[in-house]
Amino acid sequence: MKKLSVLAASMLVVACSPASEPESTAAPHVDVDPYSFNENYRDYLQTLSSDAFEGRAPASKGEQLTVEYVEEKFRSWGLKSFNPEGTDYQQQVPLVKMTPYSVSNFSFSNSDLSEFVYKQDMMAWSPRVQEEVNLEASELVFAGYGIVAPEFGWNDYEGLDVEGKTVVVLVNDPGYDSGDPEVFNGKAMTYYGRWTYKFEEASRQGAAGVLVIHDTGPAGYGWGVVAGGSPVRFDLARENKNMDRTQIEGWISSDAADKLFARVGSSYQAMREQAQQPDFKAVPLETAMSVNVKTDFEYLNSPNLIAYIEGSKAPEEHVIYMAHWDHLGMNPIASDDPIYNGAQDNATGTAGVLALAEFFASQPQPERSIVFVLVTAEERGLLGSQWYANNPVLPLGKAVAGINMDVLNVYGPMQDMVVVGHGNSELEEYLAKYVEQQDRYVAPEPTPEAGSFYRSDHFNLAKKGVPMLYAKGGVDHFEKGKAYGQQQRAQYVQVAYHKPADEFDPSWDLRGVQQDLWLFYWVGNELANSSDWPNWYNGNEFRGIRDESAAERQ
């Protein structure tokens, strides 16, 4: 195995300054070569994204190779395992694969309303592990945004009984439509704007079904993304077989919503405007909907890979480094290129966690533990991180903070360090001082209304109150400018994202990744050798959960 870069290794002592003097931890980092964190990173990235790993799908040959590769690295660096025998680094995640093989069109109780056609006007499935779900004549009611958010003084379900009914709700949250930064988070989507939240809240309210109205602007993607993808879904395998969930979840197009609202003398646009009013009351749609779904199921296990370095003074207090190792696997009917290699998404992040683990393993023991978590089934709905959040190896109330790495920068050194979910937590202040030392600047994500902060693995830990940093090099290239960086990012999204073209390119300029790995290291190292407990900013939807766990940290 190659050694860490000579310059990086020479910085081990100065980069681990005493926690009692936080001001002094910053100065020595100025002398570090920003492009030389761990020279082994390229090898890790190239190997994990190679054809041999077959796209790293859960429960596949690619999974087996990934597990063997990562575990060999963890062992060679002397990292500890949380498993009692210490023989492996696996936390098994029980999954269920759900394949709907028959979904009827939506039919309605009123003869003047024609059927909504599957994949054309609507998408639907059942979250329940049940071979057949038959939702019969369920009354439809428009419940605005479908949000209950006490901290924002908002409750679309107030006084509404939805037992046995199907709620129709808007995507995103009121801040997006208001144009007012004082309403929720303005254009920046909150957790309440995510369609996954809408499904969860409808279940809590006792609804029989829930349909989100698609609109490209507030959703952040077109109808083709909703209707054009595979209907196969994955979920955690739970004892109750998801019988506490609604019978039906799904989407309808805005044109289909217009047809529903026309029956009550309104329109999609008028209803969207009505839902923004503080005195909004739910609107019965004066029709009932029926749908039948038949589903096949397959149970399987897939592991999270977890290793740690034990803290010398407070071993239960810990910093988390996280990335998802999985990708989409293979398409067996593709004749030209069947492998979804997932080089950027997310071999880059997995390789980043490995590079950091190797680096930390060569240092003096930190005061707090450092936990390296490579989760499975992110591409199936953030399932590995959800399992970890519900089954943590150390109490999450004693998690100091976490850093998530997903689709890192492979296009060279960037001046901007983009924080996804900018303005959420005090971790940004730790990051900012080190970014400045690299003659760079912190920038918010360009499209906060897309809700990207809620679409990667750190979100599941955030819901438990753990402050999480999700950041990466941006588009403002040191040498080629913003136009170059923007063009590279746009081309990736158009040509390679979730496509076989997401392959390792030997010409990639990985200096940018090396820059960012230094930042991730410095932030984590400072927190692992201090008594700090960073928090979410006041007003953040996760602040209350973090505050409630404070007693665990006494």
XYZ file of C-alpha atoms in Angstrom:
554
model
C 0.000 0.000 0.000
C 1.240 3.477 -0.859
C 2.144 5.864 1.899
C 0.416 9.121 2.665
C 2.023 12.077 0.955
C 5.231 13.123 2.653
C 4.024 16.658 3.171
C 0.702 15.480 4.596
C 2.416 13.087 6.968
C 4.731 15.833 8.147
C 1.713 17.858 9.248
C 0.260 15.263 11.593
C 1.517 16.828 14.783
C 0.816 20.475 13.999
C -2.655 19.634 12.667
C -3.600 18.107 15.999
C -3.132 21.154 18.208
C -4.416 21.165 21.799
C -8.184 21.607 22.041
C -7.793 24.078 24.919
C -6.378 26.654 22.526
C -8.763 26.696 19.538
C -7.361 29.947 18.214
C -3.948 28.316 17.764
C -5.241 25.386 15.726
C -5.731 27.511 12.641
C -2.334 29.115 11.926
C -0.203 26.017 11.120
C -2.565 24.897 8.358
C -1.551 27.802 6.118
C 1.692 25.987 5.250
C -0.003 22.769 4.043
C 0.051 21.915 0.354
C -3.707 22.115 -0.324
C -3.473 19.619 -3.186
C -1.739 16.867 -1.242
C -3.916 15.287 1.428
C -3.721 11.598 0.545
C -2.104 10.388 -2.655
C -3.986 7.081 -2.431
C -7.334 8.755 -3.075
C -7.151 8.291 -6.856
C -6.558 4.544 -6.472
C -9.542 4.184 -4.144
C -11.795 6.101 -6.521
C -10.677 4.223 -9.621
C -11.021 0.804 -7.997
C -14.469 1.368 -6.499
C -15.858 2.686 -9.787
C -14.264 0.052 -12.010
C -16.322 -2.311 -14.173
C -15.282 -5.173 -11.904
C -17.439 -3.697 -9.111
C -20.502 -3.760 -11.397
C -22.038 -0.537 -10.111
C -22.030 -1.530 -6.407
C -25.711 -2.447 -6.115
C -26.937 -3.791 -2.766
C -27.094 -7.610 -2.571
C -24.952 -8.148 -5.668
C -21.472 -9.251 -6.667
C -20.559 -5.556 -6.630
C -21.603 -5.338 -2.994
C -19.437 -8.323 -2.104
C -16.387 -6.812 -3.786
C -17.014 -3.429 -2.150
C -17.348 -4.970 1.303
C -14.174 -7.017 0.890
C -12.230 -4.019 -0.401
C -13.336 -1.625 2.353
C -12.902 -4.144 5.155
C -9.380 -4.971 3.999
C -8.507 -1.279 4.184
C -10.062 -0.836 7.619
C -8.146 -3.861 8.947
C -4.843 -2.778 7.443
C -5.128 0.601 9.182
C -5.966 -1.002 12.528
C -9.413 0.537 12.827
C -11.750 -0.901 15.440
C -15.023 -2.696 14.815
C -18.192 -2.294 16.873
C -19.115 -5.936 16.355
C -18.526 -8.013 19.522
C -16.255 -10.514 17.801
C -14.461 -7.759 15.915
C -14.212 -9.993 12.843
C -15.932 -7.640 10.409
C -17.160 -4.074 10.098
C -20.694 -4.815 8.953
C -24.007 -3.586 10.291
C -26.649 -5.570 8.427
C -29.561 -3.547 7.082
C -32.738 -5.589 6.468
C -34.385 -4.502 3.212
C -37.449 -5.406 1.246
C -37.592 -5.006 -2.527
C -41.082 -4.044 -3.694
C -42.043 -4.564 -7.340
C -45.540 -3.416 -8.304
C -46.544 -5.567 -11.276
C -50.091 -4.267 -11.608
C -51.292 -0.722 -10.959
C -54.768 0.263 -12.125
C -55.694 3.694 -13.367
C -57.418 6.000 -10.897
C -61.168 5.754 -11.280
C -63.633 8.185 -9.718
C -67.110 8.053 -8.277
C -68.297 10.836 -10.586
C -69.011 9.899 -14.195
C -67.974 13.332 -15.450
C -64.376 12.720 -14.319
C -62.393 10.442 -16.610
C -59.788 7.988 -15.328
C -56.273 9.195 -14.506
C -53.895 7.045 -16.530
C -50.911 5.365 -14.844
C -47.599 7.108 -15.669
C -49.428 9.685 -17.781
C -51.574 11.492 -15.216
C -50.463 9.772 -12.047
C -47.945 7.489 -10.353
C -48.995 5.313 -7.441
C -47.761 2.467 -5.289
C -48.387 1.009 -1.868
C -45.776 1.413 0.881
C -47.304 -1.558 2.687
C -45.720 -4.991 2.408
C -48.973 -6.458 1.198
C -49.514 -8.462 -2.004
C -52.663 -6.574 -2.971
C -53.992 -3.208 -1.832
C -57.432 -2.166 -2.989
C -58.337 1.393 -2.076
C -62.045 1.678 -2.793
C -64.020 4.933 -3.054
C -61.723 7.009 -0.846
C -62.937 10.597 -0.581
C -60.457 13.178 -1.877
C -59.669 16.298 0.110
C -57.213 19.074 -0.714
C -55.039 19.654 2.384
C -52.890 22.520 1.126
C -49.214 21.781 1.629
C -49.970 18.866 3.964
C -47.741 20.403 6.639
C -47.834 20.475 10.439
C -44.974 22.768 11.522
C -45.467 24.250 15.006
C -42.246 26.260 14.853
C -43.609 28.079 11.797
C -47.142 28.385 13.166
C -48.511 26.231 10.371
C -51.034 23.364 10.478
C -52.836 22.324 7.294
C -54.563 19.481 9.138
C -56.061 21.581 11.927
C -59.653 20.481 12.521
C -59.474 17.992 9.637
C -60.462 14.335 9.973
C -58.871 12.354 7.131
C -59.596 8.846 8.391
C -60.247 6.699 5.293
C -59.719 9.656 2.970
C -57.015 10.465 0.421
C -55.332 13.829 0.841
C -54.137 15.802 -2.161
C -51.228 18.120 -1.262
C -48.817 20.565 -2.861
C -45.122 19.915 -3.286
C -42.567 22.165 -1.507
C -43.588 24.557 1.303
C -45.245 27.986 1.619
C -41.919 29.810 1.574
C -41.318 28.889 -2.058
C -44.534 30.513 -3.273
C -44.562 33.493 -0.926
C -41.347 35.122 -2.105
C -40.988 36.255 1.512
C -37.808 35.125 3.334
C -39.745 35.346 6.614
C -42.185 32.611 5.531
C -40.595 29.278 6.430
C -37.112 29.687 4.856
C -38.238 31.638 1.832
C -37.119 30.031 -1.425
C -34.896 27.552 0.430
C -36.894 24.374 0.946
C -37.363 23.084 4.468
C -37.852 19.469 5.509
C -41.600 20.137 5.332
C -41.378 20.707 1.598
C -40.075 17.230 0.772
C -42.543 14.768 -0.689
C -41.290 12.132 1.737
C -42.447 14.326 4.618
C -45.891 14.678 3.006
C -46.235 10.890 2.954
C -45.099 10.576 6.573
C -47.456 13.279 7.834
C -50.469 11.862 5.973
C -49.790 8.526 7.680
C -49.600 10.207 11.090
C -52.941 11.875 10.369
C -54.573 8.518 9.601
C -55.202 9.095 5.882
C -55.857 6.139 3.589
C -53.937 7.692 0.714
C -51.785 10.686 -0.176
C -51.157 12.268 -3.573
C -48.589 15.021 -4.159
C -49.277 17.422 -7.028
C -46.245 17.645 -9.281
C -45.041 21.023 -10.524
C -41.598 21.343 -12.119
C -40.676 24.625 -10.417
C -41.300 23.780 -6.763
C -40.420 20.100 -7.251
C -37.086 20.859 -8.895
C -37.505 18.242 -11.651
C -39.903 17.394 -14.458
C -42.779 14.934 -14.610
C -40.513 12.540 -16.515
C -38.448 12.014 -13.382
C -41.577 10.970 -11.486
C -43.195 8.824 -14.175
C -40.213 7.689 -16.227
C -38.206 5.846 -13.595
C -38.418 2.272 -12.464
C -41.477 1.473 -10.311
C -39.342 -0.873 -8.182
C -38.924 0.430 -4.654
C -36.944 -0.564 -1.601
C -37.717 -0.057 2.057
C -36.495 -1.213 5.429
C -37.999 -4.561 6.379
C -40.081 -3.787 9.453
C -41.996 -6.152 11.699
C -45.271 -4.292 11.157
C -44.827 -4.507 7.348
C -45.534 -0.771 7.124
C -49.161 -1.242 8.079
C -48.962 2.110 9.879
C -48.441 3.817 6.516
C -51.160 4.971 4.131
C -52.481 2.326 1.771
C -51.490 4.357 -1.287
C -48.791 6.942 -1.962
C -48.283 8.726 -5.232
C -48.196 11.772 -7.465
C -50.571 13.431 -9.885
C -49.635 15.908 -12.599
C -50.655 19.552 -12.309
C -52.946 19.056 -15.332
C -54.669 16.201 -13.502
C -54.996 18.415 -10.417
C -56.626 21.076 -12.583
C -59.323 18.565 -13.531
C -60.002 17.746 -9.875
C -60.160 21.387 -8.832
C -62.384 22.366 -11.782
C -65.114 20.201 -10.274
C -65.258 22.528 -7.259
C -65.076 25.692 -9.353
C -61.386 26.320 -8.971
C -57.999 25.571 -10.589
C -54.574 24.320 -9.601
C -53.123 27.830 -9.584
C -56.022 29.278 -7.594
C -55.806 26.465 -5.041
C -52.060 26.959 -4.705
C -52.631 30.635 -3.953
C -55.428 29.800 -1.517
C -53.200 27.349 0.364
C -50.690 30.119 1.101
C -53.173 32.024 3.250
C -52.796 31.714 7.049
C -56.523 30.997 7.409
C -56.548 28.228 4.793
C -59.044 25.450 5.409
C -58.980 22.066 3.688
C -61.267 21.718 0.647
C -63.327 18.555 -0.031
C -63.043 17.717 -3.732
C -66.497 16.140 -3.948
C -65.361 12.895 -5.488
C -63.944 9.545 -4.374
C -61.034 7.690 -5.915
C -60.351 3.959 -6.335
C -57.116 2.173 -7.255
C -55.733 -1.362 -7.071
C -52.035 -2.219 -6.636
C -50.458 -5.678 -6.732
C -46.857 -6.082 -5.593
C -44.166 -8.761 -5.431
C -41.689 -8.727 -2.535
C -38.143 -9.922 -1.980
C -36.287 -9.730 1.339
C -32.541 -9.153 1.466
C -29.763 -7.811 3.669
C -27.098 -5.283 2.784
C -24.427 -3.936 5.145
C -23.441 -0.540 6.379
C -19.648 -0.593 6.843
C -18.562 1.023 10.113
C -15.134 1.455 11.702
C -13.845 3.771 14.391
C -10.884 5.211 16.221
C -11.605 5.282 19.937
C -11.267 8.562 21.780
C -8.724 8.763 24.595
C -10.783 10.936 26.964
C -14.444 10.716 25.908
C -14.929 7.584 23.799
C -18.732 7.893 23.547
C -18.477 11.442 22.259
C -17.798 11.156 18.554
C -17.436 12.788 15.161
C -18.998 10.995 12.185
C -17.687 10.841 8.612
C -20.320 9.454 6.257
C -20.800 8.529 2.590
C -22.890 5.977 0.719
C -20.999 3.165 -0.984
C -23.869 1.907 -3.157
C -24.946 2.845 -6.649
C -27.419 1.516 -9.222
C -25.698 -1.691 -10.296
C -26.306 -3.100 -13.786
C -28.973 -3.032 -16.467
C -29.051 -6.606 -17.790
C -30.899 -5.696 -20.996
C -28.512 -2.916 -22.063
C -26.383 -4.111 -24.970
C -23.840 -1.296 -25.145
C -22.907 -0.334 -21.550
C -24.838 -2.186 -18.836
C -22.849 -0.873 -15.825
C -23.831 2.142 -13.763
C -20.323 2.676 -12.391
C -21.257 5.562 -10.085
C -17.800 7.114 -10.176
C -18.846 10.549 -8.999
C -21.998 9.249 -7.302
C -20.618 8.116 -4.966
C -17.244 6.437 -5.368
C -15.846 9.937 -4.840
C -17.381 10.169 -1.365
C -16.561 6.581 -0.427
C -12.949 7.116 -1.452
C -13.003 10.325 0.586
C -14.019 8.489 3.758
C -11.288 5.906 3.118
C -8.681 8.631 2.595
C -9.710 10.329 5.834
C -9.770 7.065 7.770
C -6.266 6.228 6.582
C -5.033 9.679 7.510
C -6.589 9.693 10.982
C -5.273 6.179 11.665
C -1.712 7.451 11.263
C -2.148 10.205 13.869
C -2.033 10.401 17.640
C -5.226 9.161 19.255
C -7.965 11.837 19.327
C -9.716 12.787 22.565
C -13.126 11.926 21.145
C -13.915 8.945 18.938
C -14.057 9.243 15.168
C -16.580 6.990 13.428
C -16.409 6.200 9.713
C -19.790 5.133 8.322
C -20.224 3.908 4.745
C -23.934 3.299 4.285
C -25.851 1.143 1.863
C -29.063 1.724 -0.120
C -28.835 5.497 -0.422
C -29.992 5.184 -4.006
C -32.991 3.186 -2.740
C -34.234 5.966 -0.472
C -31.520 6.758 2.122
C -32.254 3.420 3.769
C -28.815 2.509 5.144
C -28.470 5.852 6.892
C -32.039 5.587 8.160
C -31.201 2.211 9.701
C -28.014 3.617 11.221
C -29.886 6.621 12.638
C -32.311 4.230 14.342
C -29.560 1.800 15.384
C -26.445 3.903 16.049
C -23.235 2.309 17.264
C -22.836 5.158 19.786
C -25.602 7.363 21.276
C -26.515 10.073 18.778
C -27.037 12.474 21.662
C -23.254 12.230 22.061
C -22.499 12.732 18.387
C -20.574 15.993 18.245
C -21.276 16.473 14.537
C -21.152 14.705 11.208
C -19.694 15.351 7.765
C -21.342 13.789 4.726
C -19.600 13.352 1.372
C -21.690 12.814 -1.752
C -20.546 13.575 -5.330
C -17.249 15.341 -4.653
C -15.528 17.724 -7.034
C -13.345 16.126 -9.752
C -12.852 19.210 -11.957
C -9.914 20.900 -10.279
C -9.329 23.486 -7.535
C -12.337 25.686 -6.835
C -12.428 28.981 -5.005
C -15.908 28.346 -3.667
C -16.771 25.736 -1.054
C -20.495 25.197 -1.487
C -22.508 24.408 1.647
C -25.711 22.559 0.828
C -28.329 23.787 3.297
C -26.361 26.954 3.982
C -27.471 28.793 7.113
C -28.460 25.644 8.997
C -25.797 25.060 11.643
C -22.761 26.354 13.496
C -20.601 23.837 11.633
C -20.399 26.415 8.863
C -18.364 28.643 11.178
C -15.800 25.889 11.769
C -15.582 25.311 8.029
C -15.369 28.989 7.102
C -12.142 29.738 8.984
C -10.315 26.885 7.248
C -11.780 27.769 3.864
C -10.382 31.279 4.304
C -6.916 29.847 4.947
C -7.068 28.225 1.516
C -7.862 31.637 -0.007
C -11.343 30.406 -0.810
C -14.849 31.420 0.187
C -17.983 29.687 1.440
C -20.972 29.861 -0.896
C -24.582 28.717 -0.508
C -25.976 26.174 -2.943
C -27.309 27.890 -6.078
C -30.770 26.251 -5.971
C -31.865 25.891 -2.317
C -35.478 25.538 -3.450
C -34.608 22.050 -4.771
C -34.193 20.791 -1.200
C -30.891 19.017 -1.832
C -30.071 19.125 1.878
C -32.897 16.656 2.460
C -31.842 14.257 -0.300
C -28.622 12.724 1.021
C -27.725 10.509 3.956
C -26.874 13.204 6.496
C -30.584 14.086 6.558
C -31.447 10.983 8.595
C -28.977 11.988 11.287
C -30.166 15.589 11.155
C -33.672 14.336 11.971
C -32.161 12.899 15.156
C -30.678 16.291 16.007
C -27.051 15.679 14.954
C -25.554 18.796 13.290
C -24.440 17.694 9.827
C -22.192 19.405 7.304
C -22.781 18.667 3.617
C -20.308 20.635 1.517
C -18.181 20.278 -1.590
C -16.047 22.275 -4.000
C -18.200 24.431 -6.266
C -17.812 25.906 -9.758
C -15.502 28.923 -9.401
C -12.322 27.368 -10.803
C -9.088 28.984 -9.610
C -7.596 28.995 -13.109
C -10.495 28.678 -15.570
C -13.248 30.674 -13.886
C -16.924 30.078 -13.155
C -18.065 29.431 -16.695
C -15.805 26.389 -16.914
C -16.979 24.972 -13.604
C -20.623 25.556 -14.425
C -20.210 23.866 -17.788
C -18.599 20.807 -16.207
C -21.349 20.466 -13.607
C -24.104 20.919 -16.181
C -22.563 18.326 -18.463
C -22.346 15.830 -15.613
C -26.024 16.259 -14.765
C -27.080 16.011 -18.402
C -24.803 13.205 -19.572
C -23.667 11.146 -16.593
C -25.851 11.545 -13.499
C -27.481 8.157 -12.764
C -26.338 6.949 -16.171
C -23.670 4.472 -17.338
C -21.553 7.467 -18.386
C -20.704 8.192 -14.732
C -17.325 6.497 -15.134
C -13.835 7.218 -13.849
C -11.896 9.537 -16.141
C -8.076 9.399 -15.843
C -7.940 13.051 -16.907
C -9.927 14.245 -13.896
C -8.169 16.979 -11.938
C -8.370 15.710 -8.364
C -6.609 18.676 -6.823
C -10.032 19.994 -5.840
C -10.860 16.849 -3.880
C -7.545 17.081 -2.064
C -8.411 20.682 -1.109
C -11.734 19.617 0.300
C -10.380 16.601 2.167
C -8.081 18.916 4.095
C -11.115 20.974 5.088
C -13.104 17.919 6.157
C -10.118 16.729 8.158
C -9.493 20.040 9.897
C -13.124 20.509 10.926
C -13.431 16.948 12.219
C -10.058 17.003 13.925
C -10.830 20.233 15.768
C -14.139 18.850 17.008
C -12.539 15.544 18.007
C -10.006 17.367 20.162
C -12.198 19.965 21.838
C -15.119 20.178 24.241
C -17.349 21.984 21.731
C -20.941 20.961 21.006
C -22.018 22.756 17.825
C -25.738 23.212 17.316
C -28.263 24.066 14.659
C -29.013 27.754 14.354
C -32.103 29.124 16.086
C -35.178 28.606 13.941
C -33.861 25.463 12.285
C -36.351 22.587 12.333
C -33.796 20.278 14.022
C -32.702 22.673 16.789
C -35.345 21.502 19.242
C -34.328 17.854 18.867
C -30.679 18.716 19.487
C -31.576 20.763 22.560
C -33.652 17.906 23.975
C -30.621 15.614 23.858
C -28.415 18.030 25.823
C -28.892 16.069 29.053
C -27.039 13.119 27.481
C -23.946 15.283 27.128
C -23.602 16.329 30.784
